[in-house]
mmCIF file of C-alpha atoms in Angstrom:
data_model
loop_
_atom_site.group_PDB
_atom_site.id
_atom_site.type_symbol
_atom_site.label_atom_id
_atom_site.label_comp_id
_atom_site.label_asym_id
_atom_site.label_seq_id
_atom_site.Cartn_x
_atom_site.Cartn_y
_atom_site.Cartn_z
ATOM 1 C CA UNK A 20 77.628 31.593 120.184
ATOM 2 C CA UNK A 21 74.113 30.375 122.002
ATOM 3 C CA UNK A 22 73.950 28.801 125.489
ATOM 4 C CA UNK A 23 70.498 28.086 127.623
ATOM 5 C CA UNK A 24 70.858 31.457 129.158
ATOM 6 C CA UNK A 25 71.586 33.680 125.272
ATOM 7 C CA UNK A 26 74.969 35.439 123.864
ATOM 8 C CA UNK A 27 77.962 34.604 125.717
ATOM 9 C CA UNK A 28 75.904 33.397 128.712
ATOM 10 C CA UNK A 29 74.393 36.221 129.740
ATOM 11 C CA UNK A 30 70.716 36.250 131.005
ATOM 12 C CA UNK A 31 68.171 38.851 129.995
ATOM 13 C CA UNK A 32 67.840 39.909 133.413
ATOM 14 C CA UNK A 33 71.785 40.685 133.074
ATOM 15 C CA UNK A 34 71.790 42.315 129.213
ATOM 16 C CA UNK A 35 69.638 45.052 131.069
ATOM 17 C CA UNK A 36 71.513 45.556 134.217
ATOM 18 C CA UNK A 37 74.594 46.102 132.426
ATOM 19 C CA UNK A 38 72.479 48.422 130.404
ATOM 20 C CA UNK A 39 71.349 50.360 132.797
ATOM 21 C CA UNK A 40 75.298 50.631 134.598
ATOM 22 C CA UNK A 41 76.748 51.376 131.058
ATOM 23 C CA UNK A 42 75.167 55.365 131.280
ATOM 24 C CA UNK A 43 74.800 55.645 135.829
ATOM 25 C CA UNK A 44 78.868 54.900 135.486
ATOM 26 C CA UNK A 45 79.970 56.515 132.820
ATOM 27 C CA UNK A 46 82.250 59.662 133.550
ATOM 28 C CA UNK A 47 84.646 58.301 136.367
ATOM 29 C CA UNK A 48 81.010 57.475 138.501
ATOM 30 C CA UNK A 49 82.455 53.889 137.785
ATOM 31 C CA UNK A 50 84.493 54.422 140.431
ATOM 32 C CA UNK A 51 83.829 56.926 142.893
ATOM 33 C CA UNK A 52 80.431 55.696 143.135
ATOM 34 C CA UNK A 53 80.028 51.544 142.874
ATOM 35 C CA UNK A 54 83.460 51.286 143.065
ATOM 36 C CA UNK A 55 84.336 49.259 139.677
ATOM 37 C CA UNK A 56 85.089 45.542 140.630
ATOM 38 C CA UNK A 57 81.721 46.028 142.178
ATOM 39 C CA UNK A 58 79.783 46.345 139.008
ATOM 40 C CA UNK A 59 81.294 43.048 137.762
ATOM 41 C CA UNK A 60 80.262 41.781 140.604
ATOM 42 C CA UNK A 61 77.175 42.530 140.517
ATOM 43 C CA UNK A 62 76.605 41.551 137.211
ATOM 44 C CA UNK A 63 77.224 37.771 138.319
ATOM 45 C CA UNK A 64 74.554 37.497 140.847
ATOM 46 C CA UNK A 65 71.912 38.535 138.853
ATOM 47 C CA UNK A 66 73.278 36.454 136.807
ATOM 48 C CA UNK A 67 71.984 33.963 139.079
ATOM 49 C CA UNK A 68 68.806 35.933 140.192
ATOM 50 C CA UNK A 69 67.155 35.426 136.698
ATOM 51 C CA UNK A 70 63.961 34.661 136.236
ATOM 52 C CA UNK A 71 61.911 33.535 132.583
ATOM 53 C CA UNK A 72 58.903 35.395 132.481
ATOM 54 C CA UNK A 73 60.106 38.851 133.861
ATOM 55 C CA UNK A 74 59.385 41.748 131.926
ATOM 56 C CA UNK A 75 60.215 43.967 133.932
ATOM 57 C CA UNK A 76 63.275 44.291 136.325
ATOM 58 C CA UNK A 77 64.555 47.137 138.619
ATOM 59 C CA UNK A 78 67.412 46.581 140.488
ATOM 60 C CA UNK A 79 68.749 49.331 143.713
ATOM 61 C CA UNK A 80 71.954 50.300 143.667
ATOM 62 C CA UNK A 81 73.405 50.595 147.402
ATOM 63 C CA UNK A 82 76.380 52.691 148.668
ATOM 64 C CA UNK A 83 78.368 54.257 150.698
ATOM 65 C CA UNK A 84 78.917 58.134 151.114
ATOM 66 C CA UNK A 85 82.710 58.580 152.428
ATOM 67 C CA UNK A 86 85.323 56.088 152.187
ATOM 68 C CA UNK A 87 86.396 53.415 150.014
ATOM 69 C CA UNK A 88 83.830 53.283 146.734
ATOM 70 C CA UNK A 89 82.718 49.180 147.140
ATOM 71 C CA UNK A 90 78.823 49.197 145.426
ATOM 72 C CA UNK A 91 76.601 46.155 147.379
ATOM 73 C CA UNK A 92 72.851 45.548 144.666
ATOM 74 C CA UNK A 93 69.057 44.635 145.079
ATOM 75 C CA UNK A 94 67.469 42.492 142.516
ATOM 76 C CA UNK A 95 63.990 42.684 142.675
ATOM 77 C CA UNK A 96 61.567 39.981 141.224
ATOM 78 C CA UNK A 97 57.824 40.912 141.373
ATOM 79 C CA UNK A 98 55.999 38.755 142.985
ATOM 80 C CA UNK A 99 52.797 39.075 140.722
ATOM 81 C CA UNK A 100 54.502 38.618 137.943
ATOM 82 C CA UNK A 101 56.669 34.844 138.611
ATOM 83 C CA UNK A 102 55.259 32.125 138.024
ATOM 84 C CA UNK A 103 55.103 29.458 139.956
ATOM 85 C CA UNK A 104 56.759 26.941 139.735
ATOM 86 C CA UNK A 105 60.351 29.730 138.958
ATOM 87 C CA UNK A 106 62.345 28.579 136.899
ATOM 88 C CA UNK A 107 65.205 30.678 137.473
ATOM 89 C CA UNK A 108 67.386 31.181 134.164
ATOM 90 C CA UNK A 109 70.968 29.365 135.612
ATOM 91 C CA UNK A 110 71.299 27.717 139.424
ATOM 92 C CA UNK A 111 68.736 27.090 141.589
ATOM 93 C CA UNK A 112 67.966 30.697 143.105
ATOM 94 C CA UNK A 113 70.773 30.671 146.391
ATOM 95 C CA UNK A 114 68.672 27.708 146.879
ATOM 96 C CA UNK A 115 66.256 29.401 148.116
ATOM 97 C CA UNK A 116 63.694 28.787 144.967
ATOM 98 C CA UNK A 117 61.139 27.135 147.693
ATOM 99 C CA UNK A 118 60.480 30.827 149.032
ATOM 100 C CA UNK A 119 60.207 32.560 145.779
ATOM 101 C CA UNK A 120 57.827 30.354 144.256
ATOM 102 C CA UNK A 121 55.414 29.710 147.705
ATOM 103 C CA UNK A 122 55.594 34.265 147.467
ATOM 104 C CA UNK A 123 54.610 33.492 143.503
ATOM 105 C CA UNK A 124 51.813 30.750 144.239
ATOM 106 C CA UNK A 125 50.196 33.208 146.719
ATOM 107 C CA UNK A 126 47.506 35.192 145.642
ATOM 108 C CA UNK A 127 47.499 37.748 148.275
ATOM 109 C CA UNK A 128 51.012 38.578 147.597
ATOM 110 C CA UNK A 129 50.162 39.886 143.885
ATOM 111 C CA UNK A 130 51.383 43.393 145.144
ATOM 112 C CA UNK A 131 54.571 42.896 147.068
ATOM 113 C CA UNK A 132 57.761 42.825 146.038
ATOM 114 C CA UNK A 133 60.996 40.544 145.687
ATOM 115 C CA UNK A 134 64.121 41.500 147.006
ATOM 116 C CA UNK A 135 67.303 39.417 147.066
ATOM 117 C CA UNK A 136 69.488 41.602 148.468
ATOM 118 C CA UNK A 137 73.866 40.791 147.767
ATOM 119 C CA UNK A 138 76.378 42.027 150.436
ATOM 120 C CA UNK A 139 79.238 41.992 148.255
ATOM 121 C CA UNK A 140 80.819 44.526 149.669
ATOM 122 C CA UNK A 141 81.724 42.030 152.330
ATOM 123 C CA UNK A 142 82.157 39.815 149.136
ATOM 124 C CA UNK A 143 78.412 37.573 150.085
ATOM 125 C CA UNK A 144 77.307 36.347 147.018
ATOM 126 C CA UNK A 145 74.335 34.473 148.623
ATOM 127 C CA UNK A 146 71.442 36.902 149.001
ATOM 128 C CA UNK A 147 69.148 37.702 151.975
ATOM 129 C CA UNK A 148 65.873 38.254 151.133
ATOM 130 C CA UNK A 149 63.902 40.754 151.836
ATOM 131 C CA UNK A 150 59.207 41.084 151.640
ATOM 132 C CA UNK A 151 57.606 43.922 151.036
ATOM 133 C CA UNK A 152 54.067 45.607 150.964
ATOM 134 C CA UNK A 153 52.367 47.547 148.414
ATOM 135 C CA UNK A 154 51.490 51.448 149.530
ATOM 136 C CA UNK A 155 54.165 50.874 152.746
ATOM 137 C CA UNK A 156 51.503 49.792 155.314
ATOM 138 C CA UNK A 157 52.977 45.773 156.362
ATOM 139 C CA UNK A 158 51.645 44.720 160.160
ATOM 140 C CA UNK A 159 52.535 41.652 161.995
ATOM 141 C CA UNK A 160 50.498 39.315 159.555
ATOM 142 C CA UNK A 161 52.470 39.733 156.674
ATOM 143 C CA UNK A 162 55.781 39.550 158.168
ATOM 144 C CA UNK A 163 54.454 35.714 159.811
ATOM 145 C CA UNK A 164 53.746 34.884 156.915
ATOM 146 C CA UNK A 165 56.806 35.410 155.748
ATOM 147 C CA UNK A 166 58.221 33.825 158.528
ATOM 148 C CA UNK A 167 56.560 30.878 158.114
ATOM 149 C CA UNK A 168 57.331 30.904 153.548
ATOM 150 C CA UNK A 169 60.480 30.731 155.050
ATOM 151 C CA UNK A 170 60.059 28.241 157.113
ATOM 152 C CA UNK A 171 61.429 30.252 160.290
ATOM 153 C CA UNK A 172 59.216 29.027 162.903
ATOM 154 C CA UNK A 173 60.880 28.925 165.784
ATOM 155 C CA UNK A 174 60.763 33.003 165.099
ATOM 156 C CA UNK A 175 57.551 33.860 164.793
ATOM 157 C CA UNK A 176 56.777 34.000 168.466
ATOM 158 C CA UNK A 177 59.298 36.488 169.637
ATOM 159 C CA UNK A 178 58.527 38.147 166.657
ATOM 160 C CA UNK A 179 55.331 38.485 167.391
ATOM 161 C CA UNK A 180 55.644 39.500 170.899
ATOM 162 C CA UNK A 181 58.555 42.404 169.432
ATOM 163 C CA UNK A 182 55.523 43.870 166.291
ATOM 164 C CA UNK A 183 52.988 44.104 169.118
ATOM 165 C CA UNK A 184 54.770 46.820 171.217
ATOM 166 C CA UNK A 185 55.243 48.731 168.048
ATOM 167 C CA UNK A 186 54.822 52.817 168.802
ATOM 168 C CA UNK A 187 51.971 54.790 167.667
ATOM 169 C CA UNK A 188 53.616 56.774 165.805
ATOM 170 C CA UNK A 189 55.452 53.918 163.319
ATOM 171 C CA UNK A 190 53.657 52.524 160.300
ATOM 172 C CA UNK A 191 55.292 48.969 159.641
ATOM 173 C CA UNK A 192 56.565 49.119 156.810
ATOM 174 C CA UNK A 193 59.114 45.797 155.335
ATOM 175 C CA UNK A 194 60.735 42.602 156.535
ATOM 176 C CA UNK A 195 64.061 41.559 155.711
ATOM 177 C CA UNK A 196 65.636 37.810 156.443
ATOM 178 C CA UNK A 197 69.249 38.593 156.344
ATOM 179 C CA UNK A 198 70.686 34.430 156.942
ATOM 180 C CA UNK A 199 73.829 35.314 156.082
ATOM 181 C CA UNK A 200 74.942 37.622 158.212
ATOM 182 C CA UNK A 201 76.208 37.433 162.008
ATOM 183 C CA UNK A 202 73.405 36.706 164.272
ATOM 184 C CA UNK A 203 70.923 36.168 161.056
ATOM 185 C CA UNK A 204 69.609 38.886 162.449
ATOM 186 C CA UNK A 205 65.370 39.352 160.925
ATOM 187 C CA UNK A 206 65.541 42.990 159.782
ATOM 188 C CA UNK A 207 62.147 44.756 160.664
ATOM 189 C CA UNK A 208 61.724 47.914 158.129
ATOM 190 C CA UNK A 209 59.493 51.403 160.001
ATOM 191 C CA UNK A 210 57.406 54.892 158.408
ATOM 192 C CA UNK A 211 57.531 57.471 161.345
ATOM 193 C CA UNK A 212 54.831 59.275 160.808
ATOM 194 C CA UNK A 213 54.999 63.277 160.578
ATOM 195 C CA UNK A 214 53.460 63.717 163.343
ATOM 196 C CA UNK A 215 55.834 61.277 165.034
ATOM 197 C CA UNK A 216 58.953 62.769 163.724
ATOM 198 C CA UNK A 217 58.064 66.409 164.194
ATOM 199 C CA UNK A 218 57.131 65.618 168.358
ATOM 200 C CA UNK A 219 60.525 64.404 167.834
ATOM 201 C CA UNK A 220 62.355 67.262 166.576
ATOM 202 C CA UNK A 221 60.244 69.339 169.697
ATOM 203 C CA UNK A 222 61.099 66.418 172.020
ATOM 204 C CA UNK A 223 64.628 64.750 172.739
ATOM 205 C CA UNK A 224 63.099 62.685 175.514
ATOM 206 C CA UNK A 225 59.986 61.195 172.670
ATOM 207 C CA UNK A 226 62.547 59.987 171.102
ATOM 208 C CA UNK A 227 63.836 57.918 174.298
ATOM 209 C CA UNK A 228 60.136 56.630 174.733
ATOM 210 C CA UNK A 229 59.414 55.374 171.550
ATOM 211 C CA UNK A 230 62.844 54.074 170.153
ATOM 212 C CA UNK A 231 63.824 52.117 174.046
ATOM 213 C CA UNK A 232 60.731 49.978 173.584
ATOM 214 C CA UNK A 233 63.544 48.293 171.262
ATOM 215 C CA UNK A 234 66.985 49.815 171.888
ATOM 216 C CA UNK A 235 68.699 47.813 173.791
ATOM 217 C CA UNK A 236 70.221 49.628 177.535
ATOM 218 C CA UNK A 237 68.105 52.907 176.078
ATOM 219 C CA UNK A 238 69.791 55.387 173.435
ATOM 220 C CA UNK A 239 72.640 56.486 174.956
ATOM 221 C CA UNK A 240 73.117 60.858 174.750
ATOM 222 C CA UNK A 241 75.482 61.282 171.426
ATOM 223 C CA UNK A 242 72.811 59.291 169.954
ATOM 224 C CA UNK A 243 69.475 60.787 171.177
ATOM 225 C CA UNK A 244 71.192 64.531 170.267
ATOM 226 C CA UNK A 245 72.475 62.936 166.481
ATOM 227 C CA UNK A 246 68.747 61.570 166.339
ATOM 228 C CA UNK A 247 67.027 64.618 167.487
ATOM 229 C CA UNK A 248 68.639 67.250 164.963
ATOM 230 C CA UNK A 249 68.149 64.377 162.400
ATOM 231 C CA UNK A 250 64.234 65.185 163.104
ATOM 232 C CA UNK A 251 64.500 68.943 162.918
ATOM 233 C CA UNK A 252 66.379 69.078 160.280
ATOM 234 C CA UNK A 253 63.585 66.688 158.150
ATOM 235 C CA UNK A 254 61.381 69.330 156.655
ATOM 236 C CA UNK A 255 57.964 69.910 158.045
ATOM 237 C CA UNK A 256 55.080 67.192 157.210
ATOM 238 C CA UNK A 257 57.888 64.474 156.528
ATOM 239 C CA UNK A 258 58.573 60.973 157.887
ATOM 240 C CA UNK A 259 61.175 59.196 158.418
ATOM 241 C CA UNK A 260 61.866 55.764 157.843
ATOM 242 C CA UNK A 261 63.073 53.893 161.218
ATOM 243 C CA UNK A 262 65.953 50.051 160.231
ATOM 244 C CA UNK A 263 66.305 47.201 163.881
ATOM 245 C CA UNK A 264 67.743 44.201 163.816
ATOM 246 C CA UNK A 265 65.984 41.972 165.577
ATOM 247 C CA UNK A 266 68.322 38.876 166.804
ATOM 248 C CA UNK A 267 67.798 35.488 166.762
ATOM 249 C CA UNK A 268 67.542 35.305 170.984
ATOM 250 C CA UNK A 269 64.965 38.378 171.068
ATOM 251 C CA UNK A 270 67.247 41.234 171.409
ATOM 252 C CA UNK A 271 67.727 44.159 168.800
ATOM 253 C CA UNK A 272 71.122 44.809 168.563
ATOM 254 C CA UNK A 273 73.256 48.197 168.552
ATOM 255 C CA UNK A 274 72.579 48.738 165.178
ATOM 256 C CA UNK A 275 70.096 51.818 163.679
ATOM 257 C CA UNK A 276 69.289 52.580 160.211
ATOM 258 C CA UNK A 277 66.973 56.079 159.059
ATOM 259 C CA UNK A 278 66.358 56.931 155.494
ATOM 260 C CA UNK A 279 65.066 61.098 155.794
ATOM 261 C CA UNK A 280 62.077 61.231 153.718
ATOM 262 C CA UNK A 281 63.877 63.450 150.091
ATOM 263 C CA UNK A 282 61.239 64.256 148.347
ATOM 264 C CA UNK A 283 62.477 61.161 146.433
ATOM 265 C CA UNK A 284 60.067 59.377 145.106
ATOM 266 C CA UNK A 285 58.292 62.941 143.339
ATOM 267 C CA UNK A 286 61.557 64.103 141.357
ATOM 268 C CA UNK A 287 62.255 64.381 137.699
ATOM 269 C CA UNK A 288 64.678 61.866 136.928
ATOM 270 C CA UNK A 289 65.922 64.555 134.369
ATOM 271 C CA UNK A 290 66.326 67.202 136.417
ATOM 272 C CA UNK A 291 67.740 64.845 140.078
ATOM 273 C CA UNK A 292 70.991 67.081 140.078
ATOM 274 C CA UNK A 293 68.592 70.234 140.924
ATOM 275 C CA UNK A 294 66.345 67.543 143.602
ATOM 276 C CA UNK A 295 69.872 66.969 144.683
ATOM 277 C CA UNK A 296 70.983 70.364 144.958
ATOM 278 C CA UNK A 297 67.103 71.239 146.709
ATOM 279 C CA UNK A 298 67.066 73.117 150.441
ATOM 280 C CA UNK A 299 65.867 69.239 152.202
ATOM 281 C CA UNK A 300 68.437 67.481 151.191
ATOM 282 C CA UNK A 301 71.599 70.500 151.443
ATOM 283 C CA UNK A 302 70.205 70.630 154.942
ATOM 284 C CA UNK A 303 70.674 67.047 155.373
ATOM 285 C CA UNK A 304 73.391 66.266 153.555
ATOM 286 C CA UNK A 305 75.747 68.856 155.469
ATOM 287 C CA UNK A 306 75.094 67.534 158.353
ATOM 288 C CA UNK A 307 75.979 63.886 158.072
ATOM 289 C CA UNK A 308 79.774 66.162 157.229
ATOM 290 C CA UNK A 309 79.350 67.432 160.173
ATOM 291 C CA UNK A 310 79.102 64.464 161.762
ATOM 292 C CA UNK A 311 81.459 62.503 159.143
ATOM 293 C CA UNK A 312 79.122 60.470 157.856
ATOM 294 C CA UNK A 313 79.780 61.738 154.192
ATOM 295 C CA UNK A 314 81.638 63.248 151.677
ATOM 296 C CA UNK A 315 81.390 65.525 148.516
ATOM 297 C CA UNK A 316 80.312 62.135 146.561
ATOM 298 C CA UNK A 317 76.470 62.511 147.145
ATOM 299 C CA UNK A 318 76.390 65.778 144.841
ATOM 300 C CA UNK A 319 76.866 62.287 141.428
ATOM 301 C CA UNK A 320 73.495 60.164 142.857
ATOM 302 C CA UNK A 321 72.085 63.394 140.336
ATOM 303 C CA UNK A 322 74.206 62.777 137.465
ATOM 304 C CA UNK A 323 73.544 58.994 137.477
ATOM 305 C CA UNK A 324 70.402 59.982 137.339
ATOM 306 C CA UNK A 325 68.622 59.308 133.546
ATOM 307 C CA UNK A 326 65.478 58.210 131.679
ATOM 308 C CA UNK A 327 66.019 57.163 128.018
ATOM 309 C CA UNK A 328 64.003 55.527 125.216
ATOM 310 C CA UNK A 329 66.530 53.167 123.302
ATOM 311 C CA UNK A 330 66.587 49.709 121.089
ATOM 312 C CA UNK A 331 68.617 46.461 122.561
ATOM 313 C CA UNK A 332 70.217 44.388 121.321
ATOM 314 C CA UNK A 333 69.770 40.756 122.245
ATOM 315 C CA UNK A 334 71.583 38.698 120.415
ATOM 316 C CA UNK A 335 69.578 38.436 116.501
ATOM 317 C CA UNK A 336 66.691 39.940 118.465
ATOM 318 C CA UNK A 337 66.443 43.937 119.360
ATOM 319 C CA UNK A 338 63.689 46.167 121.636
ATOM 320 C CA UNK A 339 62.281 48.847 122.412
ATOM 321 C CA UNK A 340 62.777 49.284 125.660
ATOM 322 C CA UNK A 341 63.030 52.151 128.632
ATOM 323 C CA UNK A 342 66.055 52.537 130.313
ATOM 324 C CA UNK A 343 65.813 54.838 133.998
ATOM 325 C CA UNK A 344 67.634 55.154 137.013
ATOM 326 C CA UNK A 345 66.770 57.670 139.455
ATOM 327 C CA UNK A 346 67.040 58.441 142.958
ATOM 328 C CA UNK A 347 65.865 55.893 145.960
ATOM 329 C CA UNK A 348 67.104 57.106 149.503
ATOM 330 C CA UNK A 349 69.774 57.837 151.809
ATOM 331 C CA UNK A 350 70.035 56.553 154.450
ATOM 332 C CA UNK A 351 72.640 56.871 157.673
ATOM 333 C CA UNK A 352 73.401 53.859 160.064
ATOM 334 C CA UNK A 353 73.804 54.507 164.042
ATOM 335 C CA UNK A 354 75.198 52.915 166.837
ATOM 336 C CA UNK A 355 76.427 53.176 170.411
ATOM 337 C CA UNK A 356 78.769 55.754 169.665
ATOM 338 C CA UNK A 357 76.189 57.760 166.872
ATOM 339 C CA UNK A 358 76.645 58.442 163.360
ATOM 340 C CA UNK A 359 79.168 55.755 161.593
ATOM 341 C CA UNK A 360 78.123 56.070 157.796
ATOM 342 C CA UNK A 361 75.352 57.828 154.889
ATOM 343 C CA UNK A 362 74.093 55.178 152.233
ATOM 344 C CA UNK A 363 72.524 56.654 148.959
ATOM 345 C CA UNK A 364 70.734 54.198 146.693
ATOM 346 C CA UNK A 365 69.268 54.460 143.007
ATOM 347 C CA UNK A 366 66.690 52.567 141.963
ATOM 348 C CA UNK A 367 67.475 51.562 138.020
ATOM 349 C CA UNK A 368 64.542 50.324 136.130
ATOM 350 C CA UNK A 369 63.619 47.870 132.042
ATOM 351 C CA UNK A 370 60.344 47.971 130.748
ATOM 352 C CA UNK A 371 59.598 46.990 126.870
ATOM 353 C CA UNK A 372 58.065 49.287 124.826
#
């Protein structure tokens, strides 16, 4: 039985997702790492995110490293691969087709990545959106242009003012509009360069100098101490990503998220277990364990990774595809009381050969 979405209502994107997850979640990782019901929920939102004519599909899987297992998901829509006007295979793109169309039609964004991000753990099945520039190098103009496309014009002036104060060692990386969350924050991502991170490890007052530009009321003592310890645990010559939430009133939220550089970008997917057992990862995960924000499940991340060529069956059609699940990041979230949760991230990708 067929319909406009393929076999039994599935889209090609959701079939790719199911195939990728089948192996990533095998051997009990469905419950231990992702939570089985969240995998099923992810498939439903993936189906509704499906665009026609997308030759390569990619997902980011986000999950906690302690507490109840669950999975949130990012669905990647490559701006330069979308055909304007965009056509979703199911529904209207959650009411965001206007934004997706604007990105698809803008030639200057051809190398940018657009993400639908779903907070499935909070039972939100409407996406927030991220727009990521190439080479991790954003700027004020790109963030303001994103807000234009989202019709968030009333927040442009305060955003420009804030981004004009970015510390010298920080590079603007990305922006996300978290419109499904309380207060609809604008999420801003930065990269602190290696020299900056080394300085934070040597002298925590430099942390206060830079973070207090944004952080409401200034860093607490425990927050400053833990951020300094994390900077010290990051290997010399490595950077870290910093994530902050800008609220509609122009202030920042109490949460900070930091992703230390762990060398995942250069890891061989066939040796992901070895990467996870490396000195830098182990050192940082032991720190997170002492803070009580991670248990041992982070060791499962390498086991979920793989890279294969296989035949994919789409109804009567068969395709030769490459399926890859690889390490992406580990992020720790802080509030005024210090570290509150660590999360793992995997990238799952499929493309035709």
